[in-house]
CSV table of C-alpha atoms in Angstrom, one decimal:
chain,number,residue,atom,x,y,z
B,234,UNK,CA,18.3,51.6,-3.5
B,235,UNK,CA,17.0,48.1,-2.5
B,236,UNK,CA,15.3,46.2,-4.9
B,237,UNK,CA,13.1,42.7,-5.0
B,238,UNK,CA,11.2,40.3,-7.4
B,239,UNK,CA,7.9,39.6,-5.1
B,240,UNK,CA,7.1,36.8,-6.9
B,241,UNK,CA,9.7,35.7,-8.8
B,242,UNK,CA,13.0,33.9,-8.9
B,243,UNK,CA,16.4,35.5,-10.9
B,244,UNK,CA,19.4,34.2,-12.0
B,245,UNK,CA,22.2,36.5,-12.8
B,246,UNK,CA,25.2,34.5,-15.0
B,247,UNK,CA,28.5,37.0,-15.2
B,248,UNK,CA,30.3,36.9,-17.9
B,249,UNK,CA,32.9,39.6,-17.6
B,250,UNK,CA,33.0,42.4,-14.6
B,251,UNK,CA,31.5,42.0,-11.6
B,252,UNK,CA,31.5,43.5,-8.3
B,253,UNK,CA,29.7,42.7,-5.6
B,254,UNK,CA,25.9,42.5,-4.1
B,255,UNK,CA,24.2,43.7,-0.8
B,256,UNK,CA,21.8,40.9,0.5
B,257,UNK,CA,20.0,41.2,4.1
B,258,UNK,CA,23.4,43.5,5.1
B,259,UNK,CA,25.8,40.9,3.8
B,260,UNK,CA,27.9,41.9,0.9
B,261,UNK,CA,28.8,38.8,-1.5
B,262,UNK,CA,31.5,39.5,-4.6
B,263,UNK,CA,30.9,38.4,-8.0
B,264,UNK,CA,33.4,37.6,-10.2
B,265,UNK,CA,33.1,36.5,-14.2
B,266,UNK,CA,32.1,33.3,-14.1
B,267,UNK,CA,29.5,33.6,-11.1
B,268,UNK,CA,25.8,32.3,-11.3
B,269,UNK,CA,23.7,34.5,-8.6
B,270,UNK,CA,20.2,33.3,-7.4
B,271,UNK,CA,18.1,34.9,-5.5
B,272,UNK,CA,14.7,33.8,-4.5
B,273,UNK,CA,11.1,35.7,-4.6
B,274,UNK,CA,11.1,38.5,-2.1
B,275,UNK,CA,15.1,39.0,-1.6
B,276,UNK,CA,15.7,42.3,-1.1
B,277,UNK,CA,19.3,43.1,-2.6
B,278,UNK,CA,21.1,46.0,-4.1
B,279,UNK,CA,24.3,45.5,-6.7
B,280,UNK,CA,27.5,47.7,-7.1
B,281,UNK,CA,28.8,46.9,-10.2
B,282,UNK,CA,31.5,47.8,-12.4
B,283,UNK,CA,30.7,49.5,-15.9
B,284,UNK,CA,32.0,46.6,-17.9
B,285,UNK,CA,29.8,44.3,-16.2
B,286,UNK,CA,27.6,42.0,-19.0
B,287,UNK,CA,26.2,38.4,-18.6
B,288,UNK,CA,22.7,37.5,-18.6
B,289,UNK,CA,19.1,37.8,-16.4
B,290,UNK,CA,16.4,35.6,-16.3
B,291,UNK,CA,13.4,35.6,-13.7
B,292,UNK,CA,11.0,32.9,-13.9
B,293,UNK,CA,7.6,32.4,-11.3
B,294,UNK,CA,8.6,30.8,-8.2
B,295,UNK,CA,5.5,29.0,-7.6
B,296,UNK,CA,5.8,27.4,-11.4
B,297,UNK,CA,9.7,26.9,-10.3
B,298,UNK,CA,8.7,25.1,-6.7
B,299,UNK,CA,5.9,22.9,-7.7
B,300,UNK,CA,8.1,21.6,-10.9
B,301,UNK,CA,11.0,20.6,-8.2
B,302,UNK,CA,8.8,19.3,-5.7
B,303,UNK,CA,7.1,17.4,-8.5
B,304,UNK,CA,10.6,15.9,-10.1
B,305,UNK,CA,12.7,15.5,-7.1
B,306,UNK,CA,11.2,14.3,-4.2
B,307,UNK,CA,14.0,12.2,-3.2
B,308,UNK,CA,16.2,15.3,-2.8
B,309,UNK,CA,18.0,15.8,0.0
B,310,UNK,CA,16.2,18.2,3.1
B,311,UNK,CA,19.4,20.3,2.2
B,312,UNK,CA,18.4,21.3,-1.0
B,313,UNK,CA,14.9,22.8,0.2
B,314,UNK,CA,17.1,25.0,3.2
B,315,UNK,CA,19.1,26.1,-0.1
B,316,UNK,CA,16.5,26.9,-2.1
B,317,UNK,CA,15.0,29.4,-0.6
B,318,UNK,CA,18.4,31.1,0.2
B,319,UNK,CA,20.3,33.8,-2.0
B,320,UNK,CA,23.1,32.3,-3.3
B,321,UNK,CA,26.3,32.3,-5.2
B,322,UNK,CA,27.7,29.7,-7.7
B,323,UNK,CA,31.5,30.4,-8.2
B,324,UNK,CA,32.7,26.9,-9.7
B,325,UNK,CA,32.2,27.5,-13.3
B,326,UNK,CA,36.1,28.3,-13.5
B,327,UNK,CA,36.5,25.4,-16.0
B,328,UNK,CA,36.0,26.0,-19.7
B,329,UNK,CA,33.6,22.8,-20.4
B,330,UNK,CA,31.3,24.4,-16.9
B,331,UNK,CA,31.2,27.8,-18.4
B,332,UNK,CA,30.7,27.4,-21.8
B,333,UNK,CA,27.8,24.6,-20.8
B,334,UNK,CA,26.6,27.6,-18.2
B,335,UNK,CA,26.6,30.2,-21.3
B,336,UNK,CA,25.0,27.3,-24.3
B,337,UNK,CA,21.6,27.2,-21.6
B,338,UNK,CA,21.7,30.9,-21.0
B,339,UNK,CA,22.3,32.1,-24.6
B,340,UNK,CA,19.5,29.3,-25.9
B,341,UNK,CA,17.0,31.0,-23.5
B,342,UNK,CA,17.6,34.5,-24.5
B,343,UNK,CA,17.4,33.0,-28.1
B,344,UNK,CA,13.8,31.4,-27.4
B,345,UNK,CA,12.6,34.7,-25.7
B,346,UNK,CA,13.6,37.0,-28.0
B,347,UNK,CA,12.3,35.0,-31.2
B,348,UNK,CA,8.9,33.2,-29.3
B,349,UNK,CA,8.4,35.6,-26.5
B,350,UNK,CA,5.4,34.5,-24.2
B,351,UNK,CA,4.9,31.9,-26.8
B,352,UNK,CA,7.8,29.5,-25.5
B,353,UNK,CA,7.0,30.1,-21.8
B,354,UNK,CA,7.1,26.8,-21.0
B,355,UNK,CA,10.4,25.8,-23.2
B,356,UNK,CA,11.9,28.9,-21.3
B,357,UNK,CA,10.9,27.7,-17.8
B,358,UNK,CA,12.3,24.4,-18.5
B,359,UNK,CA,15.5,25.7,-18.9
B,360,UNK,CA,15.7,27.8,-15.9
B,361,UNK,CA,14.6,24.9,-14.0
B,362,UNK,CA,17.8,23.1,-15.5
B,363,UNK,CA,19.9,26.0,-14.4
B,364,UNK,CA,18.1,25.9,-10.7
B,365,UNK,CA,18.4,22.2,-10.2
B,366,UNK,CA,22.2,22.1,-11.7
B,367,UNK,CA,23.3,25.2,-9.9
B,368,UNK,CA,21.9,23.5,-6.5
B,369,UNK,CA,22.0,19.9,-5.9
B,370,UNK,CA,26.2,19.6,-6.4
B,371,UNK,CA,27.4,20.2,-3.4
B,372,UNK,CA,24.2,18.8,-1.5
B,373,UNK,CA,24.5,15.7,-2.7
B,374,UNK,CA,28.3,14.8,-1.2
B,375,UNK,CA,27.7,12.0,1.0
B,376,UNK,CA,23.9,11.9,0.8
B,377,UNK,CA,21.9,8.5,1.1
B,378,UNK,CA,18.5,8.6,0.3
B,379,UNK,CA,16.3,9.0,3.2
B,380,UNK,CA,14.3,5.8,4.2
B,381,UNK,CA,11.1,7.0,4.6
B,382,UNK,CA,9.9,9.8,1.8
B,383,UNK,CA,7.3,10.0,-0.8
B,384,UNK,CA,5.9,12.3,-3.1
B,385,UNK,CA,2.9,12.5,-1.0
B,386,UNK,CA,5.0,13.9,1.7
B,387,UNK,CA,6.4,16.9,-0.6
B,388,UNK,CA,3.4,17.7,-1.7
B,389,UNK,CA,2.3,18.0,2.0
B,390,UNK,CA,4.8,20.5,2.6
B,391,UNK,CA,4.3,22.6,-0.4
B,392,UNK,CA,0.9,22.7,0.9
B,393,UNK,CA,1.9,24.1,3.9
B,394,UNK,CA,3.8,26.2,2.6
B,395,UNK,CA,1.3,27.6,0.6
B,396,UNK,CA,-1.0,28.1,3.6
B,397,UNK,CA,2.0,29.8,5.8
B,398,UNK,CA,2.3,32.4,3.0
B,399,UNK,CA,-1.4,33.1,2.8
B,400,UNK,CA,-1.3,32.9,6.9
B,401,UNK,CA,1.7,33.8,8.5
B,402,UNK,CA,0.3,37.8,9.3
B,403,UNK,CA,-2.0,36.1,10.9
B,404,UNK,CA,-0.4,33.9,14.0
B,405,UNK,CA,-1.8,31.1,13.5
B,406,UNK,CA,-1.2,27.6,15.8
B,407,UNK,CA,0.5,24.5,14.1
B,408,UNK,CA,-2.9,23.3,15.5
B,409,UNK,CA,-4.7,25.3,13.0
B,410,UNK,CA,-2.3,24.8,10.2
B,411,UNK,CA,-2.6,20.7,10.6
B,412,UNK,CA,-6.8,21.1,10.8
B,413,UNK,CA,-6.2,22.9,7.2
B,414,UNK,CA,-4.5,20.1,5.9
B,415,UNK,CA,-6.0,17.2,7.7
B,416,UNK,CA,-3.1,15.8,9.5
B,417,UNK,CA,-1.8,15.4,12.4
B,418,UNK,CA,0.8,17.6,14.4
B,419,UNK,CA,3.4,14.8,14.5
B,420,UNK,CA,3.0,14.2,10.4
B,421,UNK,CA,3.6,17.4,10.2
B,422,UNK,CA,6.8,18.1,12.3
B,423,UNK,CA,7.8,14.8,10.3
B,424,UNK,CA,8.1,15.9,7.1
B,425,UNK,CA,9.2,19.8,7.4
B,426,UNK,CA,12.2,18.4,9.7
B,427,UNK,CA,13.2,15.7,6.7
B,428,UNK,CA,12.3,17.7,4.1
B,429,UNK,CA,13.5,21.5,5.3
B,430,UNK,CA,15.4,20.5,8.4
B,431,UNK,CA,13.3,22.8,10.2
B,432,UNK,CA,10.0,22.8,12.7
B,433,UNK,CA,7.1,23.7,11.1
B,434,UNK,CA,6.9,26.8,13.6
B,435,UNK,CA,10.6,27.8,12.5
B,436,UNK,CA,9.0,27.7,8.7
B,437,UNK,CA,6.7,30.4,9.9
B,438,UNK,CA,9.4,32.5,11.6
B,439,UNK,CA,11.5,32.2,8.7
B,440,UNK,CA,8.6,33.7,6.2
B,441,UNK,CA,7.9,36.5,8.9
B,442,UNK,CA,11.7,37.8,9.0
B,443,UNK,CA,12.1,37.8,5.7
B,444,UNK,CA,9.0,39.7,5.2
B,445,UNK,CA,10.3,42.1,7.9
B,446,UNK,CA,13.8,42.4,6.3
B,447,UNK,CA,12.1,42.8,2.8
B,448,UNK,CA,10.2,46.2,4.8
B,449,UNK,CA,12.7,47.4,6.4
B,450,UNK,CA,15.2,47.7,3.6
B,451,UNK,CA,12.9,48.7,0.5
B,452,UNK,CA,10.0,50.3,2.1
B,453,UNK,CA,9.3,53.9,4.1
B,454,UNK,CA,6.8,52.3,6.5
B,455,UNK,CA,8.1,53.2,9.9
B,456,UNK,CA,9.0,50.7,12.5
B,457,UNK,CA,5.6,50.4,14.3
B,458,UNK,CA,3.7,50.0,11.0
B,459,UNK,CA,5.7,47.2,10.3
B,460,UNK,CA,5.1,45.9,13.2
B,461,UNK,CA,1.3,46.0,13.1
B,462,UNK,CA,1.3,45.0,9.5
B,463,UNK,CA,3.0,41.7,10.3
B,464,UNK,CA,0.5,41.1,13.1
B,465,UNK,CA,2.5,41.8,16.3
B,466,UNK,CA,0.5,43.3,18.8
B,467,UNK,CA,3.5,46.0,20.0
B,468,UNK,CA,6.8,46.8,19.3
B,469,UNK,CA,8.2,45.3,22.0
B,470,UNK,CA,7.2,41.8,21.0
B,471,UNK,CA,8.0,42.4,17.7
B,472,UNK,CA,11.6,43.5,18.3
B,473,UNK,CA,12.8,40.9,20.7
B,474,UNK,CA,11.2,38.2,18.2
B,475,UNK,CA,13.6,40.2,15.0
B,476,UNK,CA,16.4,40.3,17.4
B,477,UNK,CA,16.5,36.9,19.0
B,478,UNK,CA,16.0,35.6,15.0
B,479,UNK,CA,18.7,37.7,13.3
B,480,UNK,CA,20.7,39.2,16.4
B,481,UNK,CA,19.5,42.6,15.3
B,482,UNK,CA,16.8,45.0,16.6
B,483,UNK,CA,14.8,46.3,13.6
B,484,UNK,CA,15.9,49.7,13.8
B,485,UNK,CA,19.6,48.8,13.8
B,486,UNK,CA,18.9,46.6,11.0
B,487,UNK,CA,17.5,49.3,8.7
B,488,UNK,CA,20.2,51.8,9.8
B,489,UNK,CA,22.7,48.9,8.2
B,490,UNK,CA,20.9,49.2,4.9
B,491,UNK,CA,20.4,52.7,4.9
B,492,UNK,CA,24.5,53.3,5.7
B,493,UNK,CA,25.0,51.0,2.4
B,494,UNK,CA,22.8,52.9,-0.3
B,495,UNK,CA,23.7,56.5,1.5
């Protein structure tokens, strides 16, 4: 059966066993040694092996996205696309990575289990270290800085992002969004295509197929109320805007998750 974390973001560190996991109909293998990280609102199913152990943490995305947009605004736009992707972190075959990997882990089960929600913050700190280190290696091969970003500009896109996942049902113009936050469409387009690499209409697609995916694959809503939940007027519309975004129609989509858990 599917499962997802509405609202927050896990890390899975595997020490010994592994297996493999079922994201969006793409099966990824995990071997001892792998970090997994999935964002809020994946929906993902694991096959695992019975000697599987390692560690689990899930911390608030929104905490988790405002402390990175806060800290690293000089990022590269990569490391926002990645971000907000699934993925797996398979270079910890070196004794110094793991054992570093399995010092940060085993701290934060340490603070949890002896401070609980008293620590919160201590805790969150680490998995920030985890999400930041896991991340940023492999973005930042041949990256310059860009030449014209400020904090001012992440914080615009966080705001937008914000109002897209308030909004999104909803089918809103980039003209409305920009009235919300007082700037203009250009400033907009600006700073989600050098921050996210995308438009600030792909931003919106992107939220509504993942909320689509996230239906189709853990919930018994039919087709159509999907379709009406998300804001489409008909099916129709709704099913050539899923297919021309994921190459898919909806219902062959679910029938792809369903052949995995049957």
């Amino acid at each position: 059966m599917q499962q997802r974390c509405p609202d927050r973001r896990q890390q899975f560190l595997f020490e010994k066993g592994g297996g493999c996991v079922l994201i969006d109909n793409e099966e990824l293998r995990l071997a001892p040694g792998s970090l997994l990280v999935l964002p809020a609102n994946c929906p993902y199913q694991f096959r695992l092996t019975p000697d599987t152990d390692g560690f689990a943490f899930s911390g608030s995305e929104l905490f988790l996205r405002t402390r990175v947009a806060q800290a690293m605004f000089t990022t590269p736009s990569s490391f926002w696309e990645s971000y907000y992707k699934p993925y797996t972190y398979d270079d910890l075959t070196g004794e110094h990575q793991r054992e570093k990997r399995k010092r940060i882990f085993t701290e934060v089960s340490i603070a949890a289990a002896r401070f609980g929600l008293g620590c919160d913050a201590a805790i969150m700190a680490y998995i920030l270290v985890v999400v930041v280190e896991s991340t940023l290696p492999k973005l930042l091969q041949g990256w310059q800085p860009p030449t014209k970003m400020d904090s001012s500009d992440t914080s615009l896109l966080y705001q937008y992002q914000i109002l897209v996942e308030n909004h999104f049902r909803e089918h809103l113009t980039i003209e409305s969004y920009c009235q919300m936050l007082g700037v203009t469409r250009n400033k907009l387009i600006e700073v989600c295509k050098q921050l996210s690499e995308l438009t600030p209409l792909e931003l919106v697609h992107k939220r509504m197929i993942l909320e689509a995916k996230r239906e189709l694959l853990s919930s018994m809503k039919t087709v159509n109320e999907i379709t009406f939940d998300l804001g489409f007027i008909d099916y129709a519309y709704f099913s050539r805007f899923f297919k021309n975004q994921t190459g898919f129609s909806p219902t062959h989509f679910r029938s792809l998750g369903n052949k995995y858990t049957a």
